């Protein structure tokens, strides 16, 4: 079970949002590189970066901070990034800088041709982020709810050749209300590619519940507000996951 610390970037700082609302951000660190170093030193095998400004602008906005992290850790661990990635040139630039996985969210829904092209050009490096509320996919920084069904889109993207899918329950994100295990497992069971859980991780019980369903295809979990607020001890969670699943 991959426990993946999230570093959300807003105006060059490390923040956390509640339900994707840029107006409800809490700053947890002025220097994202220092935060990245903290999680890597604790034993993180992958980092999850989000360019929040980029997600709303539609193009990279925190590239300088991201490049600092990639320069120090890109050759040591896997780093994945989402937010404002809308063209192949941006993907290539980040991969050349040491990024392992590019996360495509809104663009996957609005421009599936772009996603297909990305999978063809950069096979093994493309992850899709499916953000949903009540089973329906949201786009544009979660501000717009579509009629697309999560599982239907997941199967479509699997056929394109994406590496994995990050499933976020946006009603729970940043709220410390617990992972939506049922919906995550339902999606994982419908696919052959791995699913990464996201949204609402709150405590050790969530880690244990996720480890119980790893065999269903749930590869990991994005660790956000809980590891910043202290509700979940990241090092202890890593140790527990290793104890349960090796």
Tab-separated table of C-alpha atoms in Angstrom:
chain	number	residue	atom	x	y	z
A	1	UNK	CA	0.000	0.000	0.000
A	2	UNK	CA	1.564	3.264	-1.169
A	3	UNK	CA	1.079	6.116	1.279
A	4	UNK	CA	1.618	9.225	-0.830
A	5	UNK	CA	2.033	12.598	0.918
A	6	UNK	CA	0.329	15.460	-0.918
A	7	UNK	CA	2.040	18.803	-1.389
A	8	UNK	CA	-0.491	21.291	-2.710
A	9	UNK	CA	1.103	24.439	-4.107
A	10	UNK	CA	-0.573	27.827	-4.030
A	11	UNK	CA	1.411	31.008	-4.723
A	12	UNK	CA	4.632	29.095	-4.089
A	13	UNK	CA	3.568	27.847	-0.643
A	14	UNK	CA	2.400	24.503	0.712
A	15	UNK	CA	-1.317	24.621	1.560
A	16	UNK	CA	-4.369	22.414	2.045
A	17	UNK	CA	-7.863	23.203	0.822
A	18	UNK	CA	-11.280	22.106	2.009
A	19	UNK	CA	-13.344	20.495	-0.765
A	20	UNK	CA	-11.144	22.144	-3.385
A	21	UNK	CA	-12.143	25.665	-2.358
A	22	UNK	CA	-9.271	28.103	-2.980
A	23	UNK	CA	-10.938	30.451	-0.508
A	24	UNK	CA	-10.555	27.862	2.260
A	25	UNK	CA	-6.809	27.289	2.204
A	26	UNK	CA	-4.546	26.715	5.187
A	27	UNK	CA	-0.824	27.331	4.756
A	28	UNK	CA	1.283	24.532	6.253
A	29	UNK	CA	4.674	25.597	4.934
A	30	UNK	CA	6.286	28.529	3.194
A	31	UNK	CA	8.835	26.332	1.411
A	32	UNK	CA	7.506	23.226	-0.428
A	33	UNK	CA	11.006	21.759	-0.797
A	34	UNK	CA	11.376	21.613	2.998
A	35	UNK	CA	8.010	19.849	3.240
A	36	UNK	CA	8.993	17.366	0.547
A	37	UNK	CA	12.231	16.619	2.389
A	38	UNK	CA	10.277	15.965	5.583
A	39	UNK	CA	8.084	13.280	3.994
A	40	UNK	CA	10.956	11.657	2.104
A	41	UNK	CA	13.040	11.505	5.286
A	42	UNK	CA	10.120	9.743	6.987
A	43	UNK	CA	10.110	7.070	4.298
A	44	UNK	CA	7.718	8.210	1.554
A	45	UNK	CA	8.259	6.292	-1.694
A	46	UNK	CA	6.194	8.697	-3.800
A	47	UNK	CA	5.116	12.356	-3.593
A	48	UNK	CA	1.896	13.836	-4.923
A	49	UNK	CA	2.255	17.438	-6.095
A	50	UNK	CA	-0.647	19.652	-7.129
A	51	UNK	CA	-0.270	23.025	-8.819
A	52	UNK	CA	-3.466	24.584	-7.473
A	53	UNK	CA	-2.995	27.898	-9.260
A	54	UNK	CA	-2.270	25.947	-12.429
A	55	UNK	CA	-5.437	23.897	-12.079
A	56	UNK	CA	-7.539	27.054	-12.138
A	57	UNK	CA	-5.431	28.907	-14.714
A	58	UNK	CA	-5.142	25.980	-17.120
A	59	UNK	CA	-1.349	26.177	-17.345
A	60	UNK	CA	1.604	25.747	-14.923
A	61	UNK	CA	1.927	28.411	-12.234
A	62	UNK	CA	4.210	26.886	-9.590
A	63	UNK	CA	6.827	25.373	-11.865
A	64	UNK	CA	9.788	26.908	-10.034
A	65	UNK	CA	8.847	25.250	-6.732
A	66	UNK	CA	8.094	21.972	-8.495
A	67	UNK	CA	11.460	21.972	-10.263
A	68	UNK	CA	13.261	22.440	-6.945
A	69	UNK	CA	11.578	19.315	-5.593
A	70	UNK	CA	12.313	17.344	-8.758
A	71	UNK	CA	15.956	18.409	-8.748
A	72	UNK	CA	16.461	17.052	-5.234
A	73	UNK	CA	14.192	14.001	-5.222
A	74	UNK	CA	13.267	13.131	-8.813
A	75	UNK	CA	16.069	10.575	-9.096
A	76	UNK	CA	15.406	9.079	-5.649
A	77	UNK	CA	11.652	8.489	-5.521
A	78	UNK	CA	8.624	8.710	-7.815
A	79	UNK	CA	6.990	12.124	-8.023
A	80	UNK	CA	3.563	12.683	-9.579
A	81	UNK	CA	2.082	16.036	-10.516
A	82	UNK	CA	-1.307	17.396	-11.480
A	83	UNK	CA	-2.792	20.829	-12.071
A	84	UNK	CA	-2.897	22.845	-15.271
A	85	UNK	CA	-1.329	20.255	-17.551
A	86	UNK	CA	-3.083	20.726	-20.878
A	87	UNK	CA	-0.526	20.035	-23.621
A	88	UNK	CA	2.165	17.541	-24.634
A	89	UNK	CA	4.962	20.095	-24.424
A	90	UNK	CA	4.265	20.665	-20.727
A	91	UNK	CA	4.260	16.910	-20.087
A	92	UNK	CA	7.561	16.469	-21.889
A	93	UNK	CA	9.140	19.390	-20.036
A	94	UNK	CA	8.189	17.987	-16.633
A	95	UNK	CA	9.230	14.419	-17.480
A	96	UNK	CA	12.601	15.695	-18.691
A	97	UNK	CA	12.971	17.502	-15.345
A	98	UNK	CA	12.595	14.230	-13.431
A	99	UNK	CA	8.840	13.815	-12.945
A	100	UNK	CA	7.677	10.178	-13.012
A	101	UNK	CA	3.920	10.578	-13.477
A	102	UNK	CA	1.747	13.310	-14.944
A	103	UNK	CA	-1.818	13.502	-13.632
A	104	UNK	CA	-4.424	14.647	-16.138
A	105	UNK	CA	-7.806	15.606	-14.716
A	106	UNK	CA	-10.116	18.156	-16.325
A	107	UNK	CA	-8.354	17.847	-19.690
A	108	UNK	CA	-9.062	14.093	-19.754
A	109	UNK	CA	-12.799	14.767	-19.579
A	110	UNK	CA	-12.926	17.808	-21.846
A	111	UNK	CA	-10.338	16.702	-24.388
A	112	UNK	CA	-10.072	12.899	-24.515
A	113	UNK	CA	-8.037	13.165	-27.723
A	114	UNK	CA	-5.312	14.904	-25.735
A	115	UNK	CA	-5.315	12.091	-23.186
A	116	UNK	CA	-5.001	9.503	-25.955
A	117	UNK	CA	-2.110	11.415	-27.497
A	118	UNK	CA	-0.411	11.681	-24.099
A	119	UNK	CA	-0.719	7.932	-23.476
A	120	UNK	CA	0.695	7.216	-26.934
A	121	UNK	CA	3.613	9.625	-26.569
A	122	UNK	CA	4.413	9.011	-22.907
A	123	UNK	CA	3.234	5.478	-22.138
A	124	UNK	CA	3.728	4.447	-18.514
A	125	UNK	CA	3.788	8.030	-17.283
A	126	UNK	CA	0.121	9.102	-17.450
A	127	UNK	CA	-2.295	8.944	-14.524
A	128	UNK	CA	-5.875	10.199	-14.705
A	129	UNK	CA	-7.428	12.016	-11.782
A	130	UNK	CA	-11.143	11.306	-11.507
A	131	UNK	CA	-12.763	13.699	-9.050
A	132	UNK	CA	-16.349	12.872	-8.246
A	133	UNK	CA	-19.353	13.590	-6.105
A	134	UNK	CA	-22.056	10.914	-5.780
A	135	UNK	CA	-20.515	8.950	-8.633
A	136	UNK	CA	-20.465	11.834	-11.114
A	137	UNK	CA	-17.220	13.385	-12.344
A	138	UNK	CA	-16.365	17.017	-11.586
A	139	UNK	CA	-14.040	19.270	-13.603
A	140	UNK	CA	-12.458	22.735	-13.494
A	141	UNK	CA	-11.053	22.575	-10.004
A	142	UNK	CA	-14.194	20.692	-8.909
A	143	UNK	CA	-16.346	23.724	-9.709
A	144	UNK	CA	-18.393	21.960	-12.410
A	145	UNK	CA	-20.249	18.682	-12.000
A	146	UNK	CA	-20.709	16.647	-15.200
A	147	UNK	CA	-23.087	13.822	-16.057
A	148	UNK	CA	-20.210	11.420	-16.650
A	149	UNK	CA	-20.197	8.258	-14.547
A	150	UNK	CA	-16.894	7.506	-12.788
A	151	UNK	CA	-16.771	3.833	-13.742
A	152	UNK	CA	-17.683	4.462	-17.376
A	153	UNK	CA	-14.894	7.018	-17.732
A	154	UNK	CA	-12.475	4.800	-15.829
A	155	UNK	CA	-13.006	1.969	-18.327
A	156	UNK	CA	-12.599	4.372	-21.232
A	157	UNK	CA	-9.300	5.691	-19.909
A	158	UNK	CA	-8.071	2.189	-19.160
A	159	UNK	CA	-8.525	1.412	-22.852
A	160	UNK	CA	-6.437	4.478	-23.701
A	161	UNK	CA	-3.540	3.005	-21.742
A	162	UNK	CA	-3.337	5.146	-18.593
A	163	UNK	CA	-1.080	3.820	-15.838
A	164	UNK	CA	-3.561	4.208	-12.973
A	165	UNK	CA	-6.458	6.316	-11.711
A	166	UNK	CA	-6.624	8.568	-8.675
A	167	UNK	CA	-10.188	8.569	-7.391
A	168	UNK	CA	-11.106	11.541	-5.212
A	169	UNK	CA	-14.410	11.899	-3.384
A	170	UNK	CA	-14.577	15.693	-3.456
A	171	UNK	CA	-17.285	15.837	-0.826
A	172	UNK	CA	-14.764	14.440	1.662
A	173	UNK	CA	-11.522	16.056	0.533
A	174	UNK	CA	-9.858	18.040	3.285
A	175	UNK	CA	-12.710	17.285	5.687
A	176	UNK	CA	-11.102	14.417	7.662
A	177	UNK	CA	-14.324	12.421	7.355
A	178	UNK	CA	-12.790	9.159	6.171
A	179	UNK	CA	-12.012	7.630	2.780
A	180	UNK	CA	-14.976	6.507	0.661
A	181	UNK	CA	-13.821	2.896	0.700
A	182	UNK	CA	-16.947	1.499	-0.928
A	183	UNK	CA	-16.812	3.759	-3.997
A	184	UNK	CA	-13.056	3.313	-4.351
A	185	UNK	CA	-13.299	-0.474	-4.272
A	186	UNK	CA	-16.239	-0.446	-6.695
A	187	UNK	CA	-14.122	1.457	-9.219
A	188	UNK	CA	-11.061	-0.736	-8.635
A	189	UNK	CA	-13.092	-3.907	-9.151
A	190	UNK	CA	-14.354	-2.601	-12.497
A	191	UNK	CA	-10.817	-1.989	-13.792
A	192	UNK	CA	-7.593	-3.934	-14.283
A	193	UNK	CA	-5.332	-0.895	-13.719
A	194	UNK	CA	-4.597	0.250	-10.148
A	195	UNK	CA	-6.714	2.818	-8.313
A	196	UNK	CA	-5.297	5.288	-5.804
A	197	UNK	CA	-7.706	6.485	-3.102
A	198	UNK	CA	-8.004	10.177	-2.288
A	199	UNK	CA	-10.200	12.508	-0.281
A	200	UNK	CA	-10.998	12.390	3.417
A	201	UNK	CA	-8.169	10.294	4.894
A	202	UNK	CA	-8.497	10.875	8.604
A	203	UNK	CA	-6.778	8.308	10.825
A	204	UNK	CA	-5.111	4.913	11.208
A	205	UNK	CA	-8.439	3.122	10.805
A	206	UNK	CA	-8.577	4.391	7.213
A	207	UNK	CA	-5.082	3.006	6.550
A	208	UNK	CA	-6.084	-0.376	7.954
A	209	UNK	CA	-9.313	-0.413	5.911
A	210	UNK	CA	-7.386	0.399	2.731
A	211	UNK	CA	-4.840	-2.333	3.407
A	212	UNK	CA	-7.771	-4.762	3.677
A	213	UNK	CA	-8.836	-3.925	0.108
A	214	UNK	CA	-5.413	-3.647	-1.526
A	215	UNK	CA	-5.993	-7.022	-3.192
A	216	UNK	CA	-9.040	-5.523	-4.942
A	217	UNK	CA	-6.769	-3.206	-6.897
A	218	UNK	CA	-6.400	-0.244	-4.529
A	219	UNK	CA	-2.707	0.552	-4.904
A	220	UNK	CA	-2.317	3.488	-2.549
A	221	UNK	CA	-3.768	6.560	-0.900
A	222	UNK	CA	-3.095	10.282	-1.091
A	223	UNK	CA	-2.284	11.590	2.384
A	224	UNK	CA	-3.334	15.199	2.761
A	225	UNK	CA	-4.720	17.270	5.600
A	226	UNK	CA	-4.518	14.459	8.182
A	227	UNK	CA	-0.705	14.264	8.087
A	228	UNK	CA	-0.426	18.060	8.279
A	229	UNK	CA	-2.913	18.514	11.126
A	230	UNK	CA	-1.440	15.664	13.154
A	231	UNK	CA	-4.580	13.523	13.023
A	232	UNK	CA	-2.451	10.838	11.362
A	233	UNK	CA	1.207	10.156	12.148
A	234	UNK	CA	2.715	9.475	8.722
A	235	UNK	CA	5.660	7.413	9.961
A	236	UNK	CA	3.372	5.287	12.146
A	237	UNK	CA	0.967	4.831	9.218
A	238	UNK	CA	3.825	3.630	6.991
A	239	UNK	CA	4.885	1.154	9.653
A	240	UNK	CA	1.325	-0.127	10.088
A	241	UNK	CA	0.802	-0.563	6.340
A	242	UNK	CA	4.067	-2.490	6.092
A	243	UNK	CA	3.047	-4.643	9.052
A	244	UNK	CA	-0.302	-5.499	7.451
A	245	UNK	CA	0.695	-5.939	3.810
A	246	UNK	CA	4.469	-6.159	3.727
